[in-house]
CSV table of C-alpha atoms in Angstrom, one decimal:
chain,number,residue,atom,x,y,z
A,1,ARG,CA,-83.7,204.0,-27.9
A,2,CYS,CA,-81.0,206.7,-28.0
A,3,TYR,CA,-83.2,209.1,-26.1
A,4,LEU,CA,-84.1,206.4,-23.6
A,5,SER,CA,-80.5,205.6,-22.8
A,6,GLY,CA,-78.9,209.0,-23.5
A,7,LYS,CA,-76.5,207.5,-26.1
A,8,GLY,CA,-75.4,210.2,-28.6
A,9,VAL,CA,-78.0,212.6,-27.3
A,10,ALA,CA,-79.1,214.0,-24.0
A,11,GLN,CA,-81.4,211.5,-22.2
A,12,ASP,CA,-85.0,212.6,-22.8
A,13,HIS,CA,-87.9,210.3,-21.9
A,14,GLY,CA,-90.5,212.6,-23.4
A,15,LYS,CA,-88.8,212.5,-26.8
A,16,ALA,CA,-88.2,208.8,-26.5
A,17,LYS,CA,-92.0,208.3,-25.9
A,18,PHE,CA,-92.8,210.6,-28.9
A,19,HIS,CA,-90.7,208.6,-31.3
A,20,LEU,CA,-91.9,205.2,-29.9
A,21,ASP,CA,-95.5,206.3,-30.3
A,22,GLU,CA,-94.7,206.9,-34.0
A,23,VAL,CA,-93.8,203.2,-34.5
A,24,VAL,CA,-96.0,201.7,-31.8
A,25,ASP,CA,-96.9,198.6,-33.8
A,26,ALA,CA,-93.4,197.9,-35.2
A,27,ASP,CA,-92.6,195.1,-32.7
A,28,GLY,CA,-92.9,193.9,-29.2
A,29,ASP,CA,-89.8,195.8,-28.1
A,30,VAL,CA,-91.5,199.1,-28.8
A,31,HIS,CA,-94.5,198.1,-26.7
A,32,PHE,CA,-92.2,197.0,-23.9
A,33,TRP,CA,-90.5,200.4,-23.7
A,34,LEU,CA,-93.7,202.3,-23.9
A,35,GLY,CA,-95.0,200.2,-21.0
A,36,TYR,CA,-91.8,200.9,-19.1
A,37,LEU,CA,-92.2,204.7,-19.6
A,38,LYS,CA,-95.9,204.7,-18.6
A,39,SER,CA,-95.3,202.4,-15.7
A,40,ASN,CA,-92.7,204.7,-14.2
A,41,GLY,CA,-94.1,208.0,-15.3
A,42,LEU,CA,-91.1,208.9,-17.5
A,43,GLY,CA,-91.8,211.4,-20.2
A,44,CYS,CA,-95.5,211.0,-19.6
A,45,PHE,CA,-98.1,210.6,-16.8
A,46,GLU,CA,-97.8,207.4,-14.9
A,47,ASP,CA,-100.4,204.9,-16.0
A,48,LYS,CA,-100.0,201.4,-14.7
A,49,THR,CA,-103.1,200.1,-16.5
A,50,ALA,CA,-101.9,201.3,-19.9
A,51,ALA,CA,-98.4,200.0,-19.1
A,52,LEU,CA,-99.8,196.6,-18.5
A,53,GLU,CA,-101.6,196.6,-21.8
A,54,HIS,CA,-98.3,197.4,-23.5
A,55,PHE,CA,-96.5,194.6,-21.7
A,56,LEU,CA,-99.2,192.2,-22.7
A,57,LYS,CA,-99.0,193.4,-26.3
A,58,ALA,CA,-95.2,193.0,-26.2
A,59,VAL,CA,-95.5,189.3,-25.3
A,60,GLU,CA,-98.2,188.8,-27.9
A,61,LEU,CA,-95.9,190.1,-30.6
A,62,ASP,CA,-92.7,188.5,-29.2
A,63,GLU,CA,-93.2,185.4,-26.9
A,64,SER,CA,-89.5,185.5,-26.0
A,65,ASN,CA,-89.7,188.9,-24.3
A,66,ALA,CA,-88.8,187.9,-20.8
A,67,SER,CA,-88.7,191.5,-19.5
A,68,ALA,CA,-92.3,192.0,-20.5
A,69,LYS,CA,-93.4,188.7,-18.9
A,70,ARG,CA,-91.6,189.8,-15.7
A,71,GLU,CA,-93.4,193.2,-15.8
A,72,ILE,CA,-96.7,191.5,-16.1
A,73,GLY,CA,-95.9,189.2,-13.2
A,74,GLU,CA,-94.9,192.1,-11.1
A,75,ALA,CA,-98.1,194.0,-12.1
A,76,PHE,CA,-100.2,191.1,-10.7
A,77,TYR,CA,-97.9,190.7,-7.7
A,78,PHE,CA,-98.0,194.4,-6.6
A,79,GLY,CA,-101.5,195.2,-8.1
A,80,HIS,CA,-100.1,197.7,-10.6
A,81,GLY,CA,-102.9,198.5,-13.1
A,82,VAL,CA,-104.7,195.3,-12.2
A,83,GLU,CA,-106.1,193.6,-9.1
A,84,THR,CA,-103.5,191.7,-7.1
A,85,ASN,CA,-103.5,188.0,-8.1
A,86,TYR,CA,-100.6,186.0,-6.7
A,87,GLU,CA,-101.3,182.9,-8.7
A,88,GLU,CA,-101.3,184.8,-12.0
A,89,ALA,CA,-98.2,186.7,-10.8
A,90,VAL,CA,-96.4,183.4,-10.2
A,91,ARG,CA,-97.4,182.1,-13.6
A,92,TRP,CA,-95.9,185.0,-15.4
A,93,LEU,CA,-92.8,185.3,-13.2
A,94,LYS,CA,-92.1,181.6,-13.8
A,95,LEU,CA,-92.2,182.2,-17.6
A,96,ALA,CA,-89.7,185.0,-17.2
A,97,ALA,CA,-87.5,183.1,-14.7
A,98,GLU,CA,-87.3,180.2,-17.2
A,99,GLU,CA,-85.4,182.6,-19.4
A,100,GLN,CA,-83.1,183.6,-16.5
A,101,ASP,CA,-84.6,187.0,-15.9
A,102,ALA,CA,-82.8,188.2,-12.7
A,103,ARG,CA,-85.6,190.3,-11.4
A,104,ALA,CA,-88.2,187.6,-12.1
A,105,LEU,CA,-86.1,185.1,-10.1
A,106,TYR,CA,-86.0,187.5,-7.2
A,107,VAL,CA,-89.7,188.3,-7.1
A,108,LEU,CA,-90.5,184.6,-7.5
A,109,GLY,CA,-88.2,184.0,-4.6
A,110,GLU,CA,-90.3,186.4,-2.5
A,111,CYS,CA,-93.4,184.5,-3.5
A,112,HIS,CA,-91.9,181.3,-2.3
A,113,TYR,CA,-90.7,182.9,0.9
A,114,SER,CA,-94.0,184.4,1.8
A,115,GLY,CA,-96.3,181.7,0.3
A,116,ASP,CA,-97.9,184.1,-2.1
A,117,GLY,CA,-99.4,182.1,-4.9
A,118,VAL,CA,-97.3,179.0,-4.1
A,119,ILE,CA,-96.7,176.9,-1.0
A,120,GLU,CA,-94.3,178.7,1.4
A,121,ASN,CA,-90.8,177.2,0.9
A,122,GLU,CA,-87.8,179.1,2.3
A,123,ILE,CA,-85.3,176.6,0.7
A,124,GLN,CA,-86.8,177.2,-2.7
A,125,ALA,CA,-86.9,180.9,-2.0
A,126,VAL,CA,-83.2,181.0,-1.1
A,127,GLN,CA,-82.3,179.1,-4.2
A,128,LEU,CA,-84.2,181.6,-6.4
A,129,PHE,CA,-82.5,184.5,-4.6
A,130,LYS,CA,-79.1,183.0,-5.2
A,131,SER,CA,-79.9,182.4,-8.9
A,132,ALA,CA,-81.2,186.0,-9.1
A,133,VAL,CA,-77.9,187.3,-7.7
A,134,GLU,CA,-75.9,185.2,-10.1
A,135,HIS,CA,-77.8,186.9,-12.9
A,136,GLY,CA,-77.2,190.4,-11.5
A,137,ASP,CA,-80.1,191.3,-9.2
A,138,GLU,CA,-79.0,193.6,-6.4
A,139,ASP,CA,-82.1,193.3,-4.3
A,140,ALA,CA,-81.7,189.5,-4.1
A,141,ALA,CA,-78.2,190.0,-2.7
A,142,ALA,CA,-79.5,192.3,0.0
A,143,ARG,CA,-82.3,189.9,0.8
A,144,LEU,CA,-79.9,187.0,1.3
A,145,ILE,CA,-77.8,189.1,3.7
A,146,GLU,CA,-80.9,190.1,5.5
A,147,LEU,CA,-81.9,186.5,5.9
A,148,GLY,CA,-78.4,185.5,7.1
A,149,TYR,CA,-77.3,183.6,4.0
A,150,ASP,CA,-74.0,183.9,2.0
A,151,VAL,CA,-74.2,185.8,-1.2
A,152,PRO,CA,-72.8,183.8,-4.1
A,153,LYS,CA,-69.9,185.3,-6.0
A,154,LYS,CA,-70.3,185.8,-9.7
A,155,THR,CA,-68.0,185.6,-12.6
A,156,ALA,CA,-66.9,188.8,-14.4
A,157,SER,CA,-69.0,190.3,-17.2
A,158,LYS,CA,-69.8,193.8,-18.4
A,159,GLU,CA,-73.2,193.6,-16.7
A,160,ASN,CA,-72.1,192.5,-13.3
A,161,ILE,CA,-68.5,193.5,-12.8
A,162,HIS,CA,-69.5,196.0,-10.1
A,163,PHE,CA,-70.6,193.0,-7.9
A,164,LEU,CA,-67.2,191.2,-7.9
A,165,ASN,CA,-64.9,192.3,-5.0
A,166,ASN,CA,-67.4,192.3,-2.1
A,167,ASP,CA,-71.1,192.8,-1.2
A,168,LEU,CA,-70.9,196.5,-0.3
A,169,LEU,CA,-73.8,197.4,-2.7
A,170,ALA,CA,-76.0,194.7,-1.2
A,171,THR,CA,-75.1,195.8,2.3
A,172,SER,CA,-75.8,199.5,1.4
A,173,ARG,CA,-79.3,198.5,0.1
A,174,MET,CA,-80.0,196.6,3.4
A,175,LEU,CA,-78.9,199.7,5.4
A,176,TYR,CA,-81.0,201.9,3.2
A,177,GLN,CA,-84.0,199.8,3.9
A,178,ARG,CA,-83.4,199.7,7.6
A,179,MET,CA,-82.9,203.5,7.7
A,180,SER,CA,-86.2,203.9,5.8
A,181,ASN,CA,-88.0,201.6,8.2
A,182,ALA,CA,-86.6,203.6,11.1
A,183,GLY,CA,-88.2,206.8,9.7
A,184,TYR,CA,-85.1,208.4,8.1
A,185,ASP,CA,-85.7,209.4,4.5
A,186,PRO,CA,-82.6,208.5,2.6
A,187,LEU,CA,-84.2,209.7,-0.7
A,188,ARG,CA,-83.5,213.3,0.5
A,189,GLU,CA,-79.8,212.4,0.5
A,190,LEU,CA,-79.8,211.3,-3.2
A,191,ASN,CA,-77.4,213.3,-5.2
A,192,GLU,CA,-76.9,213.7,-9.0
A,193,ASN,CA,-75.1,210.3,-9.2
A,194,LYS,CA,-77.9,208.5,-7.4
A,195,THR,CA,-75.7,207.6,-4.5
A,196,ILE,CA,-76.6,207.9,-0.8
A,197,ASP,CA,-74.7,209.8,1.8
A,198,PHE,CA,-74.8,207.7,4.9
A,199,GLN,CA,-72.8,210.1,7.0
A,200,ALA,CA,-75.9,211.9,8.3
Protein backbone atom coordinates (compact mmCIF):
# COMPACT_ATOMS: atom_id res chain seq x y z
CA ARG A 1 0.00 0.00 0.00
CA CYS A 2 2.92 2.34 0.65
CA TYR A 3 4.26 1.78 -2.87
CA LEU A 4 0.74 2.28 -4.27
CA SER A 5 0.32 5.67 -2.61
CA GLY A 6 3.94 6.82 -2.39
CA LYS A 7 3.73 7.16 1.39
CA GLY A 8 7.17 6.83 2.97
CA VAL A 9 8.66 5.60 -0.31
CA ALA A 10 8.72 6.69 -3.94
CA GLN A 11 5.50 5.61 -5.64
CA ASP A 12 6.21 2.44 -7.62
CA HIS A 13 3.31 0.44 -9.03
CA GLY A 14 5.59 -2.41 -10.13
CA LYS A 15 6.86 -2.94 -6.58
CA ALA A 16 3.33 -2.58 -5.26
CA LYS A 17 2.16 -5.35 -7.59
CA PHE A 18 5.13 -7.54 -6.65
CA HIS A 19 4.30 -7.32 -2.94
CA LEU A 20 0.54 -7.72 -3.48
CA ASP A 21 1.21 -10.87 -5.52
CA GLU A 22 3.09 -12.25 -2.51
CA VAL A 23 -0.08 -12.07 -0.38
CA VAL A 24 -2.69 -12.46 -3.11
CA ASP A 25 -5.08 -14.57 -1.04
CA ALA A 26 -4.76 -12.53 2.16
CA ASP A 27 -8.05 -10.68 1.76
CA GLY A 28 -10.40 -8.95 -0.64
CA ASP A 29 -8.50 -5.67 -0.42
CA VAL A 30 -5.41 -7.27 -1.99
CA HIS A 31 -7.51 -8.55 -4.91
CA PHE A 32 -9.08 -5.13 -5.34
CA TRP A 33 -5.70 -3.42 -5.66
CA LEU A 34 -4.34 -6.08 -8.01
CA GLY A 35 -7.45 -5.58 -10.13
CA TYR A 36 -6.91 -1.82 -10.05
CA LEU A 37 -3.30 -2.15 -11.22
CA LYS A 38 -4.16 -4.63 -14.00
CA SER A 39 -7.18 -2.63 -15.13
CA ASN A 40 -5.07 0.51 -15.57
CA GLY A 41 -1.82 -1.11 -16.72
CA LEU A 42 0.08 0.22 -13.70
CA GLY A 43 3.24 -1.72 -12.90
CA CYS A 44 2.14 -4.46 -15.30
CA PHE A 45 0.51 -4.99 -18.68
CA GLU A 46 -3.11 -3.85 -18.87
CA ASP A 47 -5.41 -6.86 -18.59
CA LYS A 48 -9.08 -6.00 -18.13
CA THR A 49 -10.16 -9.65 -18.01
CA ALA A 50 -7.73 -10.52 -15.20
CA ALA A 51 -8.71 -7.30 -13.44
CA LEU A 52 -12.37 -8.29 -13.48
CA GLU A 53 -11.49 -11.68 -12.00
CA HIS A 54 -9.69 -9.91 -9.15
CA PHE A 55 -12.65 -7.59 -8.52
CA LEU A 56 -15.03 -10.57 -8.42
CA LYS A 57 -12.70 -12.36 -5.99
CA ALA A 58 -12.51 -9.20 -3.86
CA VAL A 59 -16.31 -9.19 -3.47
CA GLU A 60 -16.34 -12.93 -2.82
CA LEU A 61 -13.88 -12.43 0.07
CA ASP A 62 -15.44 -9.18 1.32
CA GLU A 63 -19.08 -8.50 0.45
CA SER A 64 -18.80 -4.94 1.78
CA ASN A 65 -16.18 -3.92 -0.83
CA ALA A 66 -18.16 -1.21 -2.62
CA SER A 67 -15.19 -0.19 -4.78
CA ALA A 68 -14.89 -3.70 -6.22
CA LYS A 69 -18.65 -3.82 -6.90
CA ARG A 70 -18.37 -0.51 -8.72
CA GLU A 71 -15.44 -1.73 -10.81
CA ILE A 72 -17.44 -4.84 -11.77
CA GLY A 73 -20.40 -2.65 -12.72
CA GLU A 74 -18.18 -0.40 -14.83
CA ALA A 75 -16.60 -3.45 -16.50
CA PHE A 76 -20.05 -4.62 -17.64
CA TYR A 77 -21.07 -1.07 -18.59
CA PHE A 78 -17.98 -0.30 -20.71
CA GLY A 79 -17.22 -3.87 -21.82
CA HIS A 80 -13.88 -4.05 -20.00
CA GLY A 81 -12.78 -7.68 -19.93
CA VAL A 82 -16.33 -8.88 -20.53
CA GLU A 83 -19.11 -8.38 -23.07
CA THR A 84 -21.13 -5.23 -22.44
CA ASN A 85 -24.23 -6.02 -20.41
CA TYR A 86 -26.14 -2.98 -19.15
CA GLU A 87 -28.53 -4.96 -16.96
CA GLU A 88 -25.64 -6.66 -15.17
CA ALA A 89 -23.85 -3.31 -14.94
CA VAL A 90 -26.88 -1.73 -13.27
CA ARG A 91 -27.14 -4.62 -10.83
CA TRP A 92 -23.55 -4.19 -9.62
CA LEU A 93 -23.64 -0.40 -9.69
CA LYS A 94 -26.77 -0.41 -7.52
CA LEU A 95 -24.98 -2.59 -4.96
CA ALA A 96 -22.09 -0.13 -4.81
CA ALA A 97 -24.40 2.91 -4.84
CA GLU A 98 -26.28 1.53 -1.84
CA GLU A 99 -23.00 1.95 0.03
CA GLN A 100 -22.72 5.55 -1.21
CA ASP A 101 -19.88 4.91 -3.65
CA ALA A 102 -19.62 8.24 -5.50
CA ARG A 103 -18.43 6.87 -8.84
CA ALA A 104 -21.10 4.16 -8.83
CA LEU A 105 -23.78 6.82 -8.21
CA TYR A 106 -22.45 8.80 -11.19
CA VAL A 107 -22.31 5.86 -13.65
CA LEU A 108 -25.72 4.67 -12.45
CA GLY A 109 -26.96 8.18 -13.20
CA GLU A 110 -25.63 7.85 -16.74
CA CYS A 111 -27.52 4.55 -17.06
CA HIS A 112 -30.75 6.25 -16.05
CA TYR A 113 -30.07 9.24 -18.31
CA SER A 114 -29.42 7.08 -21.39
CA GLY A 115 -31.80 4.23 -20.58
CA ASP A 116 -28.98 1.69 -20.45
CA GLY A 117 -30.21 -1.34 -18.50
CA VAL A 118 -33.06 0.67 -16.94
CA ILE A 119 -35.99 2.78 -18.13
CA GLU A 120 -34.74 6.21 -19.23
CA ASN A 121 -35.43 8.72 -16.45
CA GLU A 122 -33.72 12.13 -16.44
CA ILE A 123 -35.13 13.08 -13.02
CA GLN A 124 -33.67 9.94 -11.45
CA ALA A 125 -30.40 10.53 -13.30
CA VAL A 126 -30.08 14.08 -11.98
CA GLN A 127 -30.79 12.91 -8.42
CA LEU A 128 -28.05 10.31 -8.77
CA PHE A 129 -25.63 12.89 -10.23
CA LYS A 130 -26.33 15.22 -7.29
CA SER A 131 -25.83 12.43 -4.80
CA ALA A 132 -22.55 11.53 -6.54
CA VAL A 133 -21.38 15.15 -6.25
CA GLU A 134 -22.24 15.19 -2.56
CA HIS A 135 -20.01 12.15 -2.13
CA GLY A 136 -17.13 13.69 -4.09
CA ASP A 137 -17.45 12.70 -7.76
CA GLU A 138 -16.08 15.43 -10.03
CA ASP A 139 -17.46 14.00 -13.29
CA ALA A 140 -20.98 14.17 -11.88
CA ALA A 141 -20.51 17.87 -11.14
CA ALA A 142 -19.38 18.49 -14.73
CA ARG A 143 -22.34 16.48 -16.04
CA LEU A 144 -24.83 18.55 -14.04
CA ILE A 145 -23.32 21.78 -15.38
CA GLU A 146 -23.41 20.35 -18.93
CA LEU A 147 -27.12 19.53 -18.48
CA GLY A 148 -27.86 22.99 -17.06
CA TYR A 149 -28.47 21.98 -13.43
CA ASP A 150 -27.07 23.56 -10.29
CA VAL A 151 -24.26 21.69 -8.60
CA PRO A 152 -25.00 21.07 -4.91
CA LYS A 153 -22.56 22.52 -2.41
CA LYS A 154 -20.99 20.09 -0.02
CA THR A 155 -19.86 20.30 3.55
CA ALA A 156 -16.17 20.38 4.35
CA SER A 157 -14.21 17.18 4.82
CA LYS A 158 -10.66 16.09 4.12
CA GLU A 159 -11.85 14.28 1.00
CA ASN A 160 -13.87 17.06 -0.62
CA ILE A 161 -12.47 20.34 0.70
CA HIS A 162 -11.26 21.21 -2.82
CA PHE A 163 -14.89 21.34 -3.98
CA LEU A 164 -16.05 24.03 -1.58
CA ASN A 165 -15.67 27.61 -2.81
CA ASN A 166 -16.92 27.18 -6.40
CA ASP A 167 -17.30 24.78 -9.28
CA LEU A 168 -14.12 25.65 -11.15
CA LEU A 169 -12.93 22.05 -11.26
CA ALA A 170 -16.22 20.86 -12.73
CA THR A 171 -16.18 23.72 -15.23
CA SER A 172 -12.60 22.82 -16.18
CA ARG A 173 -13.61 19.22 -16.82
CA MET A 174 -16.49 20.37 -19.00
CA LEU A 175 -14.13 22.64 -21.00
CA TYR A 176 -11.63 19.79 -21.27
CA GLN A 177 -14.33 17.54 -22.76
CA ARG A 178 -15.46 20.22 -25.21
CA MET A 179 -11.88 20.88 -26.30
CA SER A 180 -11.35 17.16 -26.78
CA ASN A 181 -14.57 16.86 -28.81
CA ALA A 182 -13.42 19.79 -30.96
CA GLY A 183 -10.23 17.98 -31.92
CA TYR A 184 -7.79 19.69 -29.55
CA ASP A 185 -5.80 17.18 -27.52
CA PRO A 186 -5.53 18.60 -23.98
CA LEU A 187 -3.55 15.54 -22.85
CA ARG A 188 -0.52 16.98 -24.62
CA GLU A 189 -0.76 19.93 -22.23
CA LEU A 190 -0.68 17.81 -19.06
CA ASN A 191 2.26 18.74 -16.87
CA GLU A 192 3.90 17.07 -13.91
CA ASN A 193 1.07 18.16 -11.57
CA LYS A 194 -1.62 16.73 -13.88
CA THR A 195 -3.11 20.15 -14.52
CA ILE A 196 -4.12 21.50 -17.92
CA ASP A 197 -2.86 24.71 -19.45
CA PHE A 198 -5.89 26.22 -21.19
CA GLN A 199 -3.99 29.26 -22.46
CA ALA A 200 -3.25 27.55 -25.77
